[in-house]
Every structure is written in structure tokens, then in C-alpha cells.
């Protein structure tokens, strides 16, 4: 009888050891999973951004952003670039330049200066009305379609359908413009159209 009691106690002890081993294996797997996630997310930080005009909350990681944020910022920049007059174009261009990737500032600064010269020379006022967007969040590119109205004095001299592409780069959570220009309506991912000044 004593032998049976000891045998039962031994079986129970072995079961407890097996249960403890199983728990230990599960905890070790959880620890490895946590370590893998920590390594994967090392250096990534999500920041909540408030754009110039707040319509919604957005997130920005160290290298990418919420598509809604890209669309809001593209709206802001397209209005800065295209809702201009001889009186405000220099100021609006300076706001855009603050967001341009330093490696691209020379090119965009030249384009904006040419546009400012044309606006001042012709005493031109332009207004852009957005019709639609295409956002490629993976590539941080926004295509904006709309109508650009050009006015000299109080006379509308042209109303043209236009498409613009803005390519963004996000470095450590900071948004930069890499490319900004007019594109062909039928091929928005093609070459930027260079205006003849």
C-alpha cells in the first residue's frame, strides 16, 4: 500500500514538473517574441502630428506616415504654391522651402523663383480648386488633380485642368518634400512638366 501511495505521489510530482516545463517553454517563447518585436521596432517612433489645419489625427513613424496626413500636407502645399498673387508669392514660397529636403532645395527654389518672376511680371493671380487625390502611401507620393484659374486684373485669362505630384520623404518622423511639380493628367507618375517661362 505504501508503495502505491509513493507511486501516486511520484506521478503527481512528474505531472507538476511537466506542467512547469510547459509553462517555462511558453514563457521562453513569449520572451523570444518580445525580443524579436523589440529588435524590429528599434529606432522607430510614432509621433502624433498636427498639420497647419487640423481635420483629423495622424500618425508618423520614423520612415512613413498615415495616408491622410500625406493628403492633408499635399493640400497645404498645393494651396501655398497655386493660390498666389504678386503680393504673397514670396512669402508662400518661403513656407514651402522650409519643408523641402535640403538635398532638393536648389532645384525647387529655382522653380519657385521662376514661378514668382512670372506671377510678378504678368501681375497674375492664380487659384487652385482640388478635384481629387491619389495617395501612394507606400511610396509617400500624392497626386492632386484640380482646376487652376489664372486671373489678370479682374479678368479670368485661363481655366485649366492640372495634375501635380508631390513626393515626400520622412526622416526620423520629419516630413520633407522631395519632388513637387506639374505632371501629365494621363501619366501622373511620369516626368515632371517644366513650365516655359
Short mmCIF file of C-alpha atoms in Angstrom, two decimals:
data_model
loop_
_atom_site.label_atom_id
_atom_site.label_comp_id
_atom_site.label_asym_id
_atom_site.label_seq_id
_atom_site.Cartn_x
_atom_site.Cartn_y
_atom_site.Cartn_z
CA UNK A 1 0.00 0.00 0.00
CA UNK A 2 2.81 2.35 0.88
CA UNK A 3 4.35 1.60 -2.48
CA UNK A 4 1.13 2.69 -4.25
CA UNK A 5 0.98 5.94 -2.27
CA UNK A 6 4.56 6.76 -3.18
CA UNK A 7 3.92 5.81 -6.79
CA UNK A 8 0.89 8.17 -6.94
CA UNK A 9 2.91 10.97 -5.32
CA UNK A 10 5.68 10.39 -7.86
CA UNK A 11 3.20 10.51 -10.77
CA UNK A 12 1.70 13.77 -9.42
CA UNK A 13 5.17 15.25 -8.98
CA UNK A 14 6.12 14.26 -12.54
CA UNK A 15 2.91 15.88 -13.86
CA UNK A 16 3.72 19.10 -11.96
CA UNK A 17 7.22 19.06 -13.44
CA UNK A 18 5.75 18.55 -16.94
CA UNK A 19 3.26 21.41 -16.41
CA UNK A 20 6.07 23.62 -15.10
CA UNK A 21 8.21 22.68 -18.12
CA UNK A 22 5.33 23.56 -20.47
CA UNK A 23 4.82 26.92 -18.73
CA UNK A 24 8.56 27.57 -18.91
CA UNK A 25 8.59 26.82 -22.67
CA UNK A 26 5.60 29.13 -23.25
CA UNK A 27 7.27 31.92 -21.25
CA UNK A 28 10.53 31.44 -23.17
CA UNK A 29 8.63 31.69 -26.49
CA UNK A 30 6.88 34.86 -25.29
CA UNK A 31 10.23 36.31 -24.28
CA UNK A 32 11.72 35.49 -27.70
CA UNK A 33 8.70 37.02 -29.46
CA UNK A 34 9.01 40.18 -27.34
CA UNK A 35 12.72 40.36 -28.11
CA UNK A 36 12.06 39.96 -31.85
CA UNK A 37 9.44 42.74 -31.77
CA UNK A 38 11.78 44.99 -29.79
CA UNK A 39 14.57 44.48 -32.35
CA UNK A 40 12.15 45.07 -35.25
CA UNK A 41 10.86 48.33 -33.74
CA UNK A 42 14.23 49.57 -32.57
CA UNK A 43 14.68 53.14 -33.77
CA UNK A 44 11.02 53.51 -34.78
CA UNK A 45 8.94 56.06 -33.02
CA UNK A 46 5.36 57.03 -33.83
CA UNK A 47 4.61 60.71 -33.42
CA UNK A 48 1.20 62.35 -33.49
CA UNK A 49 1.41 65.32 -35.87
CA UNK A 50 -0.79 68.37 -36.00
CA UNK A 51 -0.80 69.91 -39.51
CA UNK A 52 -1.48 73.62 -40.16
CA UNK A 53 -5.23 72.96 -40.29
CA UNK A 54 -6.46 70.04 -38.21
CA UNK A 55 -9.17 67.86 -39.74
CA UNK A 56 -8.13 64.57 -38.17
CA UNK A 57 -5.46 62.86 -36.08
CA UNK A 58 -2.49 61.39 -37.94
CA UNK A 59 0.50 59.24 -37.17
CA UNK A 60 4.04 59.43 -38.46
CA UNK A 61 6.67 56.74 -37.94
CA UNK A 62 10.36 57.26 -38.42
CA UNK A 63 10.05 56.42 -42.14
CA UNK A 64 6.38 56.52 -43.16
CA UNK A 65 3.12 58.32 -42.45
CA UNK A 66 -0.62 57.97 -42.36
CA UNK A 67 -2.05 58.44 -45.90
CA UNK A 68 -4.50 61.02 -44.52
CA UNK A 69 -1.55 63.06 -43.23
CA UNK A 70 0.16 62.92 -46.63
CA UNK A 71 -3.06 64.10 -48.27
CA UNK A 72 -3.51 66.97 -45.77
CA UNK A 73 0.06 68.14 -46.21
CA UNK A 74 -0.19 67.87 -50.00
CA UNK A 75 -3.33 70.04 -49.82
CA UNK A 76 -1.45 72.60 -47.74
CA UNK A 77 1.48 72.73 -50.18
CA UNK A 78 -0.62 72.80 -53.34
CA UNK A 79 -2.58 75.76 -51.99
CA UNK A 80 0.63 77.54 -50.96
CA UNK A 81 2.08 77.05 -54.45
CA UNK A 82 -1.02 77.81 -56.52
CA UNK A 83 -3.20 80.26 -54.59
CA UNK A 84 -0.82 83.15 -55.19
CA UNK A 85 -0.66 86.78 -56.20
CA UNK A 86 2.26 89.17 -56.76
CA UNK A 87 1.86 90.32 -53.15
CA UNK A 88 2.04 86.95 -51.38
CA UNK A 89 4.08 84.63 -53.62
CA UNK A 90 7.48 85.27 -51.99
CA UNK A 91 6.13 84.54 -48.52
CA UNK A 92 4.27 81.42 -49.64
CA UNK A 93 7.35 80.13 -51.44
CA UNK A 94 9.40 80.60 -48.26
CA UNK A 95 6.88 78.46 -46.35
CA UNK A 96 7.23 75.69 -48.93
CA UNK A 97 11.05 75.83 -48.89
CA UNK A 98 11.02 75.17 -45.12
CA UNK A 99 9.66 71.68 -45.86
CA UNK A 100 11.88 70.80 -48.81
CA UNK A 101 14.52 68.12 -48.35
CA UNK A 102 17.85 70.00 -48.10
CA UNK A 103 19.31 67.94 -50.97
CA UNK A 104 16.45 69.10 -53.25
CA UNK A 105 16.19 72.74 -52.15
CA UNK A 106 18.26 74.16 -55.00
CA UNK A 107 16.06 72.66 -57.71
CA UNK A 108 12.75 73.60 -56.10
CA UNK A 109 13.98 77.04 -55.07
CA UNK A 110 14.81 77.74 -58.75
CA UNK A 111 11.38 76.51 -59.89
CA UNK A 112 9.60 78.63 -57.27
CA UNK A 113 11.69 81.70 -58.17
CA UNK A 114 10.76 81.27 -61.85
CA UNK A 115 7.10 81.00 -60.92
CA UNK A 116 7.36 84.11 -58.70
CA UNK A 117 9.01 86.05 -61.53
CA UNK A 118 6.24 85.06 -63.96
CA UNK A 119 3.48 85.95 -61.46
CA UNK A 120 5.01 89.36 -60.71
CA UNK A 121 5.86 90.15 -64.32
CA UNK A 122 2.32 89.40 -65.52
CA UNK A 123 0.55 90.71 -62.39
CA UNK A 124 -1.04 87.26 -62.25
CA UNK A 125 -3.25 85.82 -59.54
CA UNK A 126 -3.92 82.09 -59.52
CA UNK A 127 -6.41 79.94 -57.62
CA UNK A 128 -6.43 76.16 -57.48
CA UNK A 129 -9.54 74.08 -56.80
CA UNK A 130 -8.93 70.45 -55.90
CA UNK A 131 -10.99 67.81 -57.69
CA UNK A 132 -9.35 64.66 -56.34
CA UNK A 133 -6.35 62.84 -54.90
CA UNK A 134 -4.40 59.66 -55.44
CA UNK A 135 -2.23 58.68 -52.48
CA UNK A 136 0.51 56.06 -52.78
CA UNK A 137 1.31 55.66 -49.09
CA UNK A 138 3.99 53.05 -49.74
CA UNK A 139 5.99 55.49 -51.86
CA UNK A 140 4.84 58.62 -49.94
CA UNK A 141 3.53 60.17 -53.16
CA UNK A 142 0.36 62.23 -53.58
CA UNK A 143 -1.18 63.13 -56.95
CA UNK A 144 -3.51 66.13 -56.79
CA UNK A 145 -5.97 66.82 -59.62
CA UNK A 146 -7.77 70.11 -59.93
CA UNK A 147 -8.54 73.27 -61.85
CA UNK A 148 -6.10 76.20 -61.96
CA UNK A 149 -7.73 79.55 -62.64
CA UNK A 150 -5.44 82.41 -63.76
CA UNK A 151 -6.61 85.99 -63.34
CA UNK A 152 -5.06 89.25 -64.54
CA UNK A 153 -6.75 92.27 -63.03
CA UNK A 154 -10.38 91.24 -62.75
CA UNK A 155 -10.38 89.09 -65.89
CA UNK A 156 -10.06 85.30 -65.88
CA UNK A 157 -7.49 84.56 -68.59
CA UNK A 158 -7.44 80.77 -68.28
CA UNK A 159 -9.08 77.87 -66.51
CA UNK A 160 -7.04 74.71 -66.91
CA UNK A 161 -7.28 71.21 -65.51
CA UNK A 162 -3.93 70.33 -63.91
CA UNK A 163 -2.33 67.46 -62.03
CA UNK A 164 0.53 67.82 -59.57
CA UNK A 165 2.75 65.24 -57.92
CA UNK A 166 4.29 65.73 -54.51
CA UNK A 167 6.77 63.14 -53.33
CA UNK A 168 7.58 63.14 -49.63
CA UNK A 169 10.39 61.63 -47.61
CA UNK A 170 10.10 61.06 -43.89
CA UNK A 171 13.33 61.12 -41.94
CA UNK A 172 13.11 60.43 -38.21
CA UNK A 173 9.46 61.47 -38.21
CA UNK A 174 10.10 64.76 -40.07
CA UNK A 175 8.25 65.28 -43.37
CA UNK A 176 10.25 66.64 -46.31
CA UNK A 177 9.25 67.39 -49.90
CA UNK A 178 11.48 65.51 -52.35
CA UNK A 179 9.66 66.42 -55.54
CA UNK A 180 6.88 68.85 -56.39
CA UNK A 181 5.64 69.68 -59.84
CA UNK A 182 3.02 69.51 -62.54
CA UNK A 183 2.55 66.18 -64.29
CA UNK A 184 0.58 64.96 -67.28
CA UNK A 185 -3.05 64.21 -66.31
CA UNK A 186 -2.86 60.88 -68.17
CA UNK A 187 0.53 59.86 -66.72
CA UNK A 188 0.80 61.30 -63.19
CA UNK A 189 3.78 59.07 -62.35
CA UNK A 190 5.69 60.19 -65.45
CA UNK A 191 8.09 63.09 -65.82
CA UNK A 192 7.52 66.47 -64.16
CA UNK A 193 6.44 69.07 -66.74
CA UNK A 194 8.86 72.00 -66.89
CA UNK A 195 7.00 75.25 -67.49
CA UNK A 196 8.35 77.52 -70.15
CA UNK A 197 8.86 80.89 -68.52
#
